[in-house]
mmCIF file of C-alpha atoms and ligand atoms in Angstrom:
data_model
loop_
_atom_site.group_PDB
_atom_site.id
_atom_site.type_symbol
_atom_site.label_atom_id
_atom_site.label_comp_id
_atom_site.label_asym_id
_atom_site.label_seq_id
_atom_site.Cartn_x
_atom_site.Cartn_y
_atom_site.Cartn_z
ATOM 1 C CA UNK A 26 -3.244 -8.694 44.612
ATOM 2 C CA UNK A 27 0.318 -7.521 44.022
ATOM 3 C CA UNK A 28 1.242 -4.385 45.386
ATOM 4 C CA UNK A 29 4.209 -2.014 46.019
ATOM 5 C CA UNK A 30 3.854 -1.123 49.792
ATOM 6 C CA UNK A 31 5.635 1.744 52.077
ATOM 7 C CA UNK A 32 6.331 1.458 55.551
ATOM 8 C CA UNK A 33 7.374 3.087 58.356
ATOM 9 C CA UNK A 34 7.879 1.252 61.732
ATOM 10 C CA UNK A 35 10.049 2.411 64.355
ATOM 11 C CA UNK A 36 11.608 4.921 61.921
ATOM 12 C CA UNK A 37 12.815 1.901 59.750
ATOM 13 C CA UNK A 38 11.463 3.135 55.878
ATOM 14 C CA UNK A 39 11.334 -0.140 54.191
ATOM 15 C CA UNK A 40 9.744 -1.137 50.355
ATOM 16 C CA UNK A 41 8.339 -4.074 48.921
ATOM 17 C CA UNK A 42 6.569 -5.917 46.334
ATOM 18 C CA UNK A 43 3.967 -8.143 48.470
ATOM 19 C CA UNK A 44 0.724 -9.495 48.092
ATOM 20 C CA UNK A 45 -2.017 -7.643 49.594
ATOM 21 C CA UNK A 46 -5.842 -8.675 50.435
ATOM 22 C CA UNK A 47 -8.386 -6.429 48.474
ATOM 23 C CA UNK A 48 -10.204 -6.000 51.779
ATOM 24 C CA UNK A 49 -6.897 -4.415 53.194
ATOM 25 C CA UNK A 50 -7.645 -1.429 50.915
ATOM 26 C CA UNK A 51 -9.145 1.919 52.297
ATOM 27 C CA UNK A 52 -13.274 2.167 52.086
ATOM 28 C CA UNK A 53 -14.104 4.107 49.542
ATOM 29 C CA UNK A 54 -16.996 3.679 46.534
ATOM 30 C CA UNK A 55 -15.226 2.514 43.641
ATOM 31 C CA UNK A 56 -13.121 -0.982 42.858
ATOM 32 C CA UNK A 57 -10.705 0.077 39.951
ATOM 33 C CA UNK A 58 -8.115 -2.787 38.318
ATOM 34 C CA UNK A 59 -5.451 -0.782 38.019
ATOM 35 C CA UNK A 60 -3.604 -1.938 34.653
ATOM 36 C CA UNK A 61 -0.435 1.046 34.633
ATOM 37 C CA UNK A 62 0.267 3.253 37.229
ATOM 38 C CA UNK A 63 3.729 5.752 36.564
ATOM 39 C CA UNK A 64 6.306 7.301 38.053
ATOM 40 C CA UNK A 65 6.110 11.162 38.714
ATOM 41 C CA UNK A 66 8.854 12.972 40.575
ATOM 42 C CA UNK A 67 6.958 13.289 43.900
ATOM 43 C CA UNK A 68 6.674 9.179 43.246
ATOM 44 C CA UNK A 69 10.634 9.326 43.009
ATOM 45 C CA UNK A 70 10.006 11.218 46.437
ATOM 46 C CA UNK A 71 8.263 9.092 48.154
ATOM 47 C CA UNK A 72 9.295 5.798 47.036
ATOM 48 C CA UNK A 73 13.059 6.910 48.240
ATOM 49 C CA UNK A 74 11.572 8.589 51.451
ATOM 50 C CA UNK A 75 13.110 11.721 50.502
ATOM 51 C CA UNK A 76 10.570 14.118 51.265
ATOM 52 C CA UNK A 77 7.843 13.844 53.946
ATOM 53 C CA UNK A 78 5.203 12.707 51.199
ATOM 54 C CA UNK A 79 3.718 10.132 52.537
ATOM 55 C CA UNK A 80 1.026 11.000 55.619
ATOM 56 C CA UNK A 81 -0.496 7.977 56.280
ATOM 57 C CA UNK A 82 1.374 4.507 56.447
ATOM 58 C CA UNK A 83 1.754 1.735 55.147
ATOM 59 C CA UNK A 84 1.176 3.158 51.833
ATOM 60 C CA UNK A 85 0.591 1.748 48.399
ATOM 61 C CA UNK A 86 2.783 5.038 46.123
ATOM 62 C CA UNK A 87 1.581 5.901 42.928
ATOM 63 C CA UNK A 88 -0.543 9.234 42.555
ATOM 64 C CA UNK A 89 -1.539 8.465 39.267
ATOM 65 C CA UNK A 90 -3.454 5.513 37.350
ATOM 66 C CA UNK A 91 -5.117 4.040 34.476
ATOM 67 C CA UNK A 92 -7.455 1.229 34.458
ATOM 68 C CA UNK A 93 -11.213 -0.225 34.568
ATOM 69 C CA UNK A 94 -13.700 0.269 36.819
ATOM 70 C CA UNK A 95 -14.598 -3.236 38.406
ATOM 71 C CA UNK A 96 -17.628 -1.583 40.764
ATOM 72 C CA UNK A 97 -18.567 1.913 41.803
ATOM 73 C CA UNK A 98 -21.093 3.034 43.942
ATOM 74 C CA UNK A 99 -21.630 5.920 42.158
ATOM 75 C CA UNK A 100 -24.248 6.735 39.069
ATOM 76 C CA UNK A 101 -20.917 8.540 37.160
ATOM 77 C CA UNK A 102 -19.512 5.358 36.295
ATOM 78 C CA UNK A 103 -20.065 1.751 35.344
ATOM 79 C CA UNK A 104 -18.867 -1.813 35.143
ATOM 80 C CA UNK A 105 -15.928 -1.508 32.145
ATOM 81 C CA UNK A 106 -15.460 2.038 32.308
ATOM 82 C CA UNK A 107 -11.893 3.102 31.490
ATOM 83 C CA UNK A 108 -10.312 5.435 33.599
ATOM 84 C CA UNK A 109 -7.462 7.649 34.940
ATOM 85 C CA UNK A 110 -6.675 9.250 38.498
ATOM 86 C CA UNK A 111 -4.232 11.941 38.888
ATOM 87 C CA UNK A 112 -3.707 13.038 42.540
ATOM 88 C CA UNK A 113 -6.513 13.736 45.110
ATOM 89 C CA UNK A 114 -3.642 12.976 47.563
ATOM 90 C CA UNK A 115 -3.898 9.399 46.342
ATOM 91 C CA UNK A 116 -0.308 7.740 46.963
ATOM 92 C CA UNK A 117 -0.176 10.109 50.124
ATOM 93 C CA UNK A 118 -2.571 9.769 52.524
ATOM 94 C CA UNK A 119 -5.111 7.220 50.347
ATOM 95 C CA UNK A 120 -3.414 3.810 48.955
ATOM 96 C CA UNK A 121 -2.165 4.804 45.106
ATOM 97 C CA UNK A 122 -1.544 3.210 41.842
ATOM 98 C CA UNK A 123 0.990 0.943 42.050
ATOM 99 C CA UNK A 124 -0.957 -2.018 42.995
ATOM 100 C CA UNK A 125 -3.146 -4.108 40.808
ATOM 101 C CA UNK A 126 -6.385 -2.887 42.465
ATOM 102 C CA UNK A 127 -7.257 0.800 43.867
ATOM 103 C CA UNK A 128 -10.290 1.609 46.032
ATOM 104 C CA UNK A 129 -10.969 5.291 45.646
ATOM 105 C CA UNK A 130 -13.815 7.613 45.632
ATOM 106 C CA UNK A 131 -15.687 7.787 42.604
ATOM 107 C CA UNK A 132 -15.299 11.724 42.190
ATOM 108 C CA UNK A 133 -11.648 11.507 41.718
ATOM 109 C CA UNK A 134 -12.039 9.476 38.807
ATOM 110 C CA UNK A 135 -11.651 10.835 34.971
ATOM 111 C CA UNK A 136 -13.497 8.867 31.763
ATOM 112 C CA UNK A 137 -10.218 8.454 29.341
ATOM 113 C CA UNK A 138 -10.896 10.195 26.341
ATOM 114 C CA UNK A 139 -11.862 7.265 23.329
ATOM 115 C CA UNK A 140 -8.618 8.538 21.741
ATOM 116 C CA UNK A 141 -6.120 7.033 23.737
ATOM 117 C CA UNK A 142 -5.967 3.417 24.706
ATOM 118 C CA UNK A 143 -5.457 3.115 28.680
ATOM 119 C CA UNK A 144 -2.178 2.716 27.996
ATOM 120 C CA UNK A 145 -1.502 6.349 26.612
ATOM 121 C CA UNK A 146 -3.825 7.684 29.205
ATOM 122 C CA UNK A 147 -0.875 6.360 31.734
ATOM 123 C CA UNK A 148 1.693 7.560 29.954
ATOM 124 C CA UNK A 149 0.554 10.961 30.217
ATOM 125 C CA UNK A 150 -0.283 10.412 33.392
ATOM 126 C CA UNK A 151 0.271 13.311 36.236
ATOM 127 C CA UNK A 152 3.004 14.845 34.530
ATOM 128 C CA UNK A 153 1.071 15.126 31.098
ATOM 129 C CA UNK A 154 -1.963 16.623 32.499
ATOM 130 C CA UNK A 155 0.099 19.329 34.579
ATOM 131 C CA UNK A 156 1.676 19.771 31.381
ATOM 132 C CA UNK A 157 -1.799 20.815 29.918
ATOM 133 C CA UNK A 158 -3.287 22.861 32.936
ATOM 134 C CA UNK A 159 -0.160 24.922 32.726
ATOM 135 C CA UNK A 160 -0.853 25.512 29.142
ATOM 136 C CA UNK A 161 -4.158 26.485 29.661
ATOM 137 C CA UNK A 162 -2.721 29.090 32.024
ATOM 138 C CA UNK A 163 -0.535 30.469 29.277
ATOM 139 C CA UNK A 164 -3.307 30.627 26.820
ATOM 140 C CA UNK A 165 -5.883 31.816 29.922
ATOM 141 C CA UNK A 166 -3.284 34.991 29.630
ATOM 142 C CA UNK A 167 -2.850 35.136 26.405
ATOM 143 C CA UNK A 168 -0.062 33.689 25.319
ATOM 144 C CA UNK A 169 -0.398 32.841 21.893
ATOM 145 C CA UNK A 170 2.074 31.638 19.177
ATOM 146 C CA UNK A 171 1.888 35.297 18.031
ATOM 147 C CA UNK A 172 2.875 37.004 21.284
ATOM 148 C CA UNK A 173 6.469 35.008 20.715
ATOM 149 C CA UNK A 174 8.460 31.698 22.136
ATOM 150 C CA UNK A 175 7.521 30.011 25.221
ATOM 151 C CA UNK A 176 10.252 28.696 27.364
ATOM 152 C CA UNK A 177 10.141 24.922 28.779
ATOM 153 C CA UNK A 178 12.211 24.326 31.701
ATOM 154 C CA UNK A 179 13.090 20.385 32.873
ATOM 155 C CA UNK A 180 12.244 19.712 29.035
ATOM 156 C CA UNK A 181 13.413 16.405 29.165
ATOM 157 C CA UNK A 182 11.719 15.267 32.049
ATOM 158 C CA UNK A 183 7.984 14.047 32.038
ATOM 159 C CA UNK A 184 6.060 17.366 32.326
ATOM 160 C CA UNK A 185 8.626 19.124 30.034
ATOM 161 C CA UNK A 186 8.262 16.675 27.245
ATOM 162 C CA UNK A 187 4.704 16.286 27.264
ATOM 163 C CA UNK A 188 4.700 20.475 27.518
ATOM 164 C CA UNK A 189 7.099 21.012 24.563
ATOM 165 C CA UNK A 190 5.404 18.385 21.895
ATOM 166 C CA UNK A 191 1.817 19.920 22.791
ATOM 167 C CA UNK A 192 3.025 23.710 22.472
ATOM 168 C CA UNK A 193 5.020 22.732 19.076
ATOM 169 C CA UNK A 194 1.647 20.586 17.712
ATOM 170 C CA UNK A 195 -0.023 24.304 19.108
ATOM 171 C CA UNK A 196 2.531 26.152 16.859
ATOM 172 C CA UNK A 197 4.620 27.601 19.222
ATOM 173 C CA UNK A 198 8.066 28.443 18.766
ATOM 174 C CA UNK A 199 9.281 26.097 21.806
ATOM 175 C CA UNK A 200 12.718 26.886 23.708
ATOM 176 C CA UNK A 201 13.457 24.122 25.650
ATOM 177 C CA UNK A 202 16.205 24.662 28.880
ATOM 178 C CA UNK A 203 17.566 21.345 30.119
ATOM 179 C CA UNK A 204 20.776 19.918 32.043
ATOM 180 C CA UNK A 205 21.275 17.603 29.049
ATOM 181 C CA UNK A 206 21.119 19.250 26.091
ATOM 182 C CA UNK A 207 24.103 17.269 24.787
ATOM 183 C CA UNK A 208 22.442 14.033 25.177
ATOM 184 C CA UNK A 209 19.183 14.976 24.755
ATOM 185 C CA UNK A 210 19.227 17.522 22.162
ATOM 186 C CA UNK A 211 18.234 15.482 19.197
ATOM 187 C CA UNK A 212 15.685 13.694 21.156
ATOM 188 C CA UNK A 213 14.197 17.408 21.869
ATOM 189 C CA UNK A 214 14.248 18.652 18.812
ATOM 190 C CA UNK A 215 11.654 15.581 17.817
ATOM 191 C CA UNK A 216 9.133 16.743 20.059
ATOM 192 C CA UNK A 217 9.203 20.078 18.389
ATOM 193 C CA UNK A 218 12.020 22.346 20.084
ATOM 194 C CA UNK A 219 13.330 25.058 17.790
ATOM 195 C CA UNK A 220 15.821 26.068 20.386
ATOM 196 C CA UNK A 221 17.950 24.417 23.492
ATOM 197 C CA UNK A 222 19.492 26.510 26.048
ATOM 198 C CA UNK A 223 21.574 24.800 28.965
ATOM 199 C CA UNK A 224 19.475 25.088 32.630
ATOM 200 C CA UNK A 225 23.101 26.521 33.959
ATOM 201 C CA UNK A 226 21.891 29.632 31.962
ATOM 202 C CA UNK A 227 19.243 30.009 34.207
ATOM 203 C CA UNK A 228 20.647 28.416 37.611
ATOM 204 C CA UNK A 229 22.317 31.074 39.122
ATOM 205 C CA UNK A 230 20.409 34.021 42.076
ATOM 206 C CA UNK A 231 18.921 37.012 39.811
ATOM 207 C CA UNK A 232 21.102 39.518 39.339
ATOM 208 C CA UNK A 233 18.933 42.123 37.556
ATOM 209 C CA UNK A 234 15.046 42.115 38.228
ATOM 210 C CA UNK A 235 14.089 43.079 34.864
ATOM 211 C CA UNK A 236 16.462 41.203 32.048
ATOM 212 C CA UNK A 237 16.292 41.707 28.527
ATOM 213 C CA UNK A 238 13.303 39.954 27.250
ATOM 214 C CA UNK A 239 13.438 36.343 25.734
ATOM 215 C CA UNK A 240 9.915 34.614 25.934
ATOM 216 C CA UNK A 241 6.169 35.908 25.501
ATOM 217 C CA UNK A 242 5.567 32.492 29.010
ATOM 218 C CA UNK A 243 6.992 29.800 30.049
ATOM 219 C CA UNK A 244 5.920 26.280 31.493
ATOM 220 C CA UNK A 245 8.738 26.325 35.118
ATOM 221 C CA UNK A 246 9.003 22.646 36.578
ATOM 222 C CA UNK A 247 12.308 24.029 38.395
ATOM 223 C CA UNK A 248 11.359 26.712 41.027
ATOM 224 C CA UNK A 249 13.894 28.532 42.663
ATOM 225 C CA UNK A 250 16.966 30.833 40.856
ATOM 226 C CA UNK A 251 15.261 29.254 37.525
ATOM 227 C CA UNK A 252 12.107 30.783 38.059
ATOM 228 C CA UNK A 253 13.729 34.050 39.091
ATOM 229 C CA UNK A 254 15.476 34.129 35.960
ATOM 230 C CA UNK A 255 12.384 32.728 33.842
ATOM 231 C CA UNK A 256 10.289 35.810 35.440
ATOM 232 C CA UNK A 257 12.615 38.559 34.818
ATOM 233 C CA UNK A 258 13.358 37.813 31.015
ATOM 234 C CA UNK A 259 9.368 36.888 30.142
ATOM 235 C CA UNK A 260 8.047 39.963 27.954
ATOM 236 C CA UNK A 261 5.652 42.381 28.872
ATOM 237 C CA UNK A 262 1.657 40.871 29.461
ATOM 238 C CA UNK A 263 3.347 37.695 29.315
ATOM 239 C CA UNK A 264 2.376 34.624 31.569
ATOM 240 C CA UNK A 265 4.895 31.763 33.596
ATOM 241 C CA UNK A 266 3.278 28.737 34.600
ATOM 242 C CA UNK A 267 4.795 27.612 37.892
ATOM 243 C CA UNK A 268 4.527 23.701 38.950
ATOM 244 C CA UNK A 269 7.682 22.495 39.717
ATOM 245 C CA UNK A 270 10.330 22.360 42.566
ATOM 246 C CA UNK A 271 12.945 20.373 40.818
ATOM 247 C CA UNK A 272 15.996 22.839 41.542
ATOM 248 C CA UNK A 273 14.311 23.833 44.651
ATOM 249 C CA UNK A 274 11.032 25.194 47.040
ATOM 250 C CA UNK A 275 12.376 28.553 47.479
ATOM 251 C CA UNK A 276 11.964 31.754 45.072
ATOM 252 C CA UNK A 277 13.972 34.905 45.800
ATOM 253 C CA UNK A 278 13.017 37.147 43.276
ATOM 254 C CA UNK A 279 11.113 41.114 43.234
ATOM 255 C CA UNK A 280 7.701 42.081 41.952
ATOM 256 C CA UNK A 281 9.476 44.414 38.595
ATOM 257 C CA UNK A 282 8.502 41.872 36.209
ATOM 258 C CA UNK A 283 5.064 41.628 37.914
ATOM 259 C CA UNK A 284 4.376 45.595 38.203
ATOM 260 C CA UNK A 285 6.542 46.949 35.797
ATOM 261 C CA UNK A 286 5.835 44.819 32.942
ATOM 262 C CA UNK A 287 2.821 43.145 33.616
ATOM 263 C CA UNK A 288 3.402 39.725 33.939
ATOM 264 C CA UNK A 289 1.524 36.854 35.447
ATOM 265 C CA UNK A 290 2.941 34.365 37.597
ATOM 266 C CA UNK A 291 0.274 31.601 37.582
ATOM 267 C CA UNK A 292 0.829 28.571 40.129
ATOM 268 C CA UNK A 293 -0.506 25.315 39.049
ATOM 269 C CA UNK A 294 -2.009 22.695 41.161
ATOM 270 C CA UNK A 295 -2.697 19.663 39.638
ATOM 271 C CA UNK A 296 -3.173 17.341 42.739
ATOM 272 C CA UNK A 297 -6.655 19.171 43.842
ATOM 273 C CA UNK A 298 -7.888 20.568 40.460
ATOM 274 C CA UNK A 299 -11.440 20.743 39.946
ATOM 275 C CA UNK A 300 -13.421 17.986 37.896
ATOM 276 C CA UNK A 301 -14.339 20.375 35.143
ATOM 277 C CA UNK A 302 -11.117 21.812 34.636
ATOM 278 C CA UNK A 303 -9.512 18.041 34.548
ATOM 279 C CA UNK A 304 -11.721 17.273 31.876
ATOM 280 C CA UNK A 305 -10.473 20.300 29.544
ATOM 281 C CA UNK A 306 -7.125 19.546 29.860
ATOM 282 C CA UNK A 307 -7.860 15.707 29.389
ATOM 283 C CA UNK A 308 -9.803 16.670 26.004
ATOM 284 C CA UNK A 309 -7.293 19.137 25.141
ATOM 285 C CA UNK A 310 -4.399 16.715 25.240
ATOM 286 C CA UNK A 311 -6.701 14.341 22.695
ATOM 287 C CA UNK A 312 -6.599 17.008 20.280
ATOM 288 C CA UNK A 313 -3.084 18.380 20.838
ATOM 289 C CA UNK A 314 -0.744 15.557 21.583
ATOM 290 C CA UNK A 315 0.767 13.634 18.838
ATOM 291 C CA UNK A 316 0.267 9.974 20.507
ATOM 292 C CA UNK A 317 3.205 9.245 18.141
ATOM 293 C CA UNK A 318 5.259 11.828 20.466
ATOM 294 C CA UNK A 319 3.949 10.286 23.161
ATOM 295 C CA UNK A 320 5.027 6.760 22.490
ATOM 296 C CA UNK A 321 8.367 7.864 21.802
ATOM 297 C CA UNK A 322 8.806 9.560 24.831
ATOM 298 C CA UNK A 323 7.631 6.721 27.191
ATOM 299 C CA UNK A 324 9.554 3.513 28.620
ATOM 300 C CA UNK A 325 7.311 0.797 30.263
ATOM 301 C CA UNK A 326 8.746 -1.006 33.459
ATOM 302 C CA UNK A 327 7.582 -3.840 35.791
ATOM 303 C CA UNK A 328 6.697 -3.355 39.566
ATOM 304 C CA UNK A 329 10.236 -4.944 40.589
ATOM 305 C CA UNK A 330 12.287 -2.103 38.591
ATOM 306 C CA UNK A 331 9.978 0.617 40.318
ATOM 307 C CA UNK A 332 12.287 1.590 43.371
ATOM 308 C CA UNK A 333 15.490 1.966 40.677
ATOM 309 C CA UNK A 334 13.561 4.202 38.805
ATOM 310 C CA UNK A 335 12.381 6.015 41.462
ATOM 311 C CA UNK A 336 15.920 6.762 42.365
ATOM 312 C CA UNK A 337 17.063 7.997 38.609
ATOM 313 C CA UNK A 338 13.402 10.217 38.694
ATOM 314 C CA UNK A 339 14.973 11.826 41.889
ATOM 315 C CA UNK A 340 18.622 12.202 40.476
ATOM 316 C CA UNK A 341 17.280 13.771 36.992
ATOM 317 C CA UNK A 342 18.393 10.936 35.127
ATOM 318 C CA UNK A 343 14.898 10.041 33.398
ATOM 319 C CA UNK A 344 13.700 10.766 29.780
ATOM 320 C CA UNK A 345 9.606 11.630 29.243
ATOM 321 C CA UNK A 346 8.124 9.178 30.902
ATOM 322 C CA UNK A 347 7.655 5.974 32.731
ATOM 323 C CA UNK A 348 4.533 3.298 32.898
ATOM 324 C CA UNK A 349 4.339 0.742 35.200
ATOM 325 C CA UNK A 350 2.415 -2.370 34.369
ATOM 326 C CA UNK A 351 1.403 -3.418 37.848
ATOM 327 C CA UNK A 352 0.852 -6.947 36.765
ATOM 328 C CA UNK A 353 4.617 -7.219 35.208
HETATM 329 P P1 LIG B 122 10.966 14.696 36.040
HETATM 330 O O1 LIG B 122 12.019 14.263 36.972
HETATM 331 O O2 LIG B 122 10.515 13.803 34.961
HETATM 332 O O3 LIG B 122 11.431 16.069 35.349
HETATM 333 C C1 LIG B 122 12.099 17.069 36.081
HETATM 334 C C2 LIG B 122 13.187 17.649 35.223
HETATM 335 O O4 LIG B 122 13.671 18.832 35.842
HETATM 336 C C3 LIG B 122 14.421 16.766 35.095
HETATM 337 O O5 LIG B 122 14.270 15.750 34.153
HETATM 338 C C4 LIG B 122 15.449 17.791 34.664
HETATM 339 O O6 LIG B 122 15.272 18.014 33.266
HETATM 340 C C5 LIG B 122 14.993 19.051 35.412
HETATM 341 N N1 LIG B 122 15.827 19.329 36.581
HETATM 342 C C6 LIG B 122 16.354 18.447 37.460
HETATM 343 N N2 LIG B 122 17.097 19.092 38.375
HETATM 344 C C7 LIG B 122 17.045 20.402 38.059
HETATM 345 C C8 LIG B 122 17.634 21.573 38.606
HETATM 346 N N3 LIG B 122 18.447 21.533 39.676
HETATM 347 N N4 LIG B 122 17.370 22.754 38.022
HETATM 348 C C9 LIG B 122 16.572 22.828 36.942
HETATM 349 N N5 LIG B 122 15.981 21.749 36.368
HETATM 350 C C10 LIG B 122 16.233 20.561 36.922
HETATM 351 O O7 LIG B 122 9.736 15.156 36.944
HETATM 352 P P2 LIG B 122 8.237 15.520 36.501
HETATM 353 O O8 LIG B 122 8.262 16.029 35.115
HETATM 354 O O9 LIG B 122 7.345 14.413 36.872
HETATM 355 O O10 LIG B 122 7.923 16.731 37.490
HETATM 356 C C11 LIG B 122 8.582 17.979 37.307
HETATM 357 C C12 LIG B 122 8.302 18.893 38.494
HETATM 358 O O11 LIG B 122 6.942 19.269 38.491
HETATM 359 C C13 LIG B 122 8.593 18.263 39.852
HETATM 360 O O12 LIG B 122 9.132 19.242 40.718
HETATM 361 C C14 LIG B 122 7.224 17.829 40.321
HETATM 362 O O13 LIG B 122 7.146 17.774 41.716
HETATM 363 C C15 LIG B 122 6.373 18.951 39.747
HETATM 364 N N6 LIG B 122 4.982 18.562 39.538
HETATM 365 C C16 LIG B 122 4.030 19.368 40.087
HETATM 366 C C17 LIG B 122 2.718 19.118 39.887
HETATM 367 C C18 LIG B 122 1.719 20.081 40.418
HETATM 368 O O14 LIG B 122 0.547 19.750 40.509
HETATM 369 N N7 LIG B 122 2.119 21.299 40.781
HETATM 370 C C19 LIG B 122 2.270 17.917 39.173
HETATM 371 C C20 LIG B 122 3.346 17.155 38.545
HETATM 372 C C21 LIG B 122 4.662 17.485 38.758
HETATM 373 P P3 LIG B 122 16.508 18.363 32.303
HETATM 374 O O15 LIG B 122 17.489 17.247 32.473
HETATM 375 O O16 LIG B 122 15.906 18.462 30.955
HETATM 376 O O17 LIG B 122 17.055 19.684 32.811
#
């Protein structure tokens, strides 16, 4: 089988596309062929050696996937069964997506929902389904289209897209913040943004803890001075759904926003989310993502462009999303 493999000899990082034996990959009690894997930012990560993301090597990348089950162990799942995998520390310490086959333990595995081909299930991908969970954190706080707008931050990067069409399909008055509202203004306005402000807006340390108020929650992919910012303008009871680190790990902020006016800072982890809680936000996105959103926002690659992309994922420079068809 074809695979994209990491390694790490000797300090010397090196990645190829190479065949593979399936009896190379890691014991486990379910064969899946993989048919799309993606590229999420901590892919970018790893696949540039970046960040200390992978813990085990060599290492087939790709936390997330979408295929068939080709034989499982386990009662949950059968011969034909479509399915998805996002995280489980797959593409980190146990071999990932971006291979045409994926050994991996049956619990980690997600039925697609009958609405989406496998296809859309890989376009979503990680970054859709964080999108969800941290929209079930607003709404878990009750944020509703009638406490006011919800802020996206990184809107026109994977999570961010997927977050802004499903709040906008949810009736949300959606402000999106992005680096590139210039060139990417029109294309987030289709997904349902009423507003764009520039992430330079939000970019800079805090200056006052408690701002004047701008948005009832916010989905953060940023982190950092962003989140600071996002916190101290969020209105009273409101909620911020934290995932992201792409301005940076740190957060330098106070506790006013949290005491003073009540609001929630909710941290999202999508990597070791529970099985029950995968499934809501999997059946949630049937109902509440526009698959003709989806399709617009998603550009399908071959295994041999993967390490470019993973570069422009790490610069900033991608648009919604990217599928990988492992066989291309
Ligand atoms: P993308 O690269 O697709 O999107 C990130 C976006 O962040 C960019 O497109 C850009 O959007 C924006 N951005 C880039 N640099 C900065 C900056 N310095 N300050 C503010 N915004 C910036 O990545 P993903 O959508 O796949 O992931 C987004 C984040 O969420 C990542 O940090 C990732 O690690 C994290 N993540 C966490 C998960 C979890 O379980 N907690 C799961 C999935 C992702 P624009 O140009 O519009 O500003």
């Amino acid at each position: 089988m074809r695979a994209l493999l990491l390694t790490n000899v000797d300090d010397e990082f090196s990645v190829d596309i190479t065949e593979v034996a399936e009896d190379q990959l890691p014991e486990a009690d379910t064969l899946v062929a993989v048919e799309y894997s993606t590229i999420n930012y901590k892919d970018g990560l790893a696949i540039t050696n970046s960040s200390p993301i992978v813990r085990s090597w060599p290492m087939v990348p790709g936390v997330d996937f979408a295929g068939t089950v080709l034989s499982s162990e386990s009662d949950d799942f059968s011969v034909g069964d479509r399915v998805v995998l996002n995280g489980w520390d797959v593409g980190e310490k146990h071999w990932g997506g971006l291979a045409e086959r994926a050994r991996v333990d049956a619990g980690w595995l997600t039925s697609i929902p009958e609405e989406f081909s496998t296809y859309q299930a890989a376009a979503i991908g990680t970054a859709g389904y964080t999108a969800m969970l941290c929209i079930l954190a607003l709404e878990d706080h009750g944020v509703t289209p009638d406490s006011g707008a919800v802020l996206v931050t990184g809107a026109a990067g994977g999570v961010g897209s997927v977050a802004v069409a499903v709040l906008a399909r949810l009736g949300f008055e959606v402000i999106a913040s992005s680096g590139r509202v210039e060139e990417e203004g029109d294309y987030l306005r289709s997904l349902g943004a009423t507003e764009l402000i520039h992430r330079s807006e939000l970019a800079e340390p805090v200056s006052r803890p408690l701002a004047k108020t701008r948005w009832a929650g916010a989905v953060d992919v940023a982190g950092s001075h962003t989140l600071a910012n996002v916190l101290a303008a969020t209105a009273p009871k409101g909620c911020v759904a934290a995932c992201g680190l792409a301005h940076g790990m740190d957060l330098t902020t106070s506790v006013a926003p949290l005491i003073l006016r009540g609001v929630t800072l909710a941290g999202i982890d999508s990597v070791h989310e529970t099985a029950e809680r995968r499934d809501e936000a999997w059946k949630r996105l049937a109902t509440d993502l526009d698959v003709n959103l989806l399709d617009a926002m998603t550009t399908e690659v071959g295994l041999e462009a993967v390490p470019e992309v993973a570069a422009d994922i790490v610069e900033g420079r991608i648009r919604g999303r990217v599928v990988v068809d492992v066989a291309g």
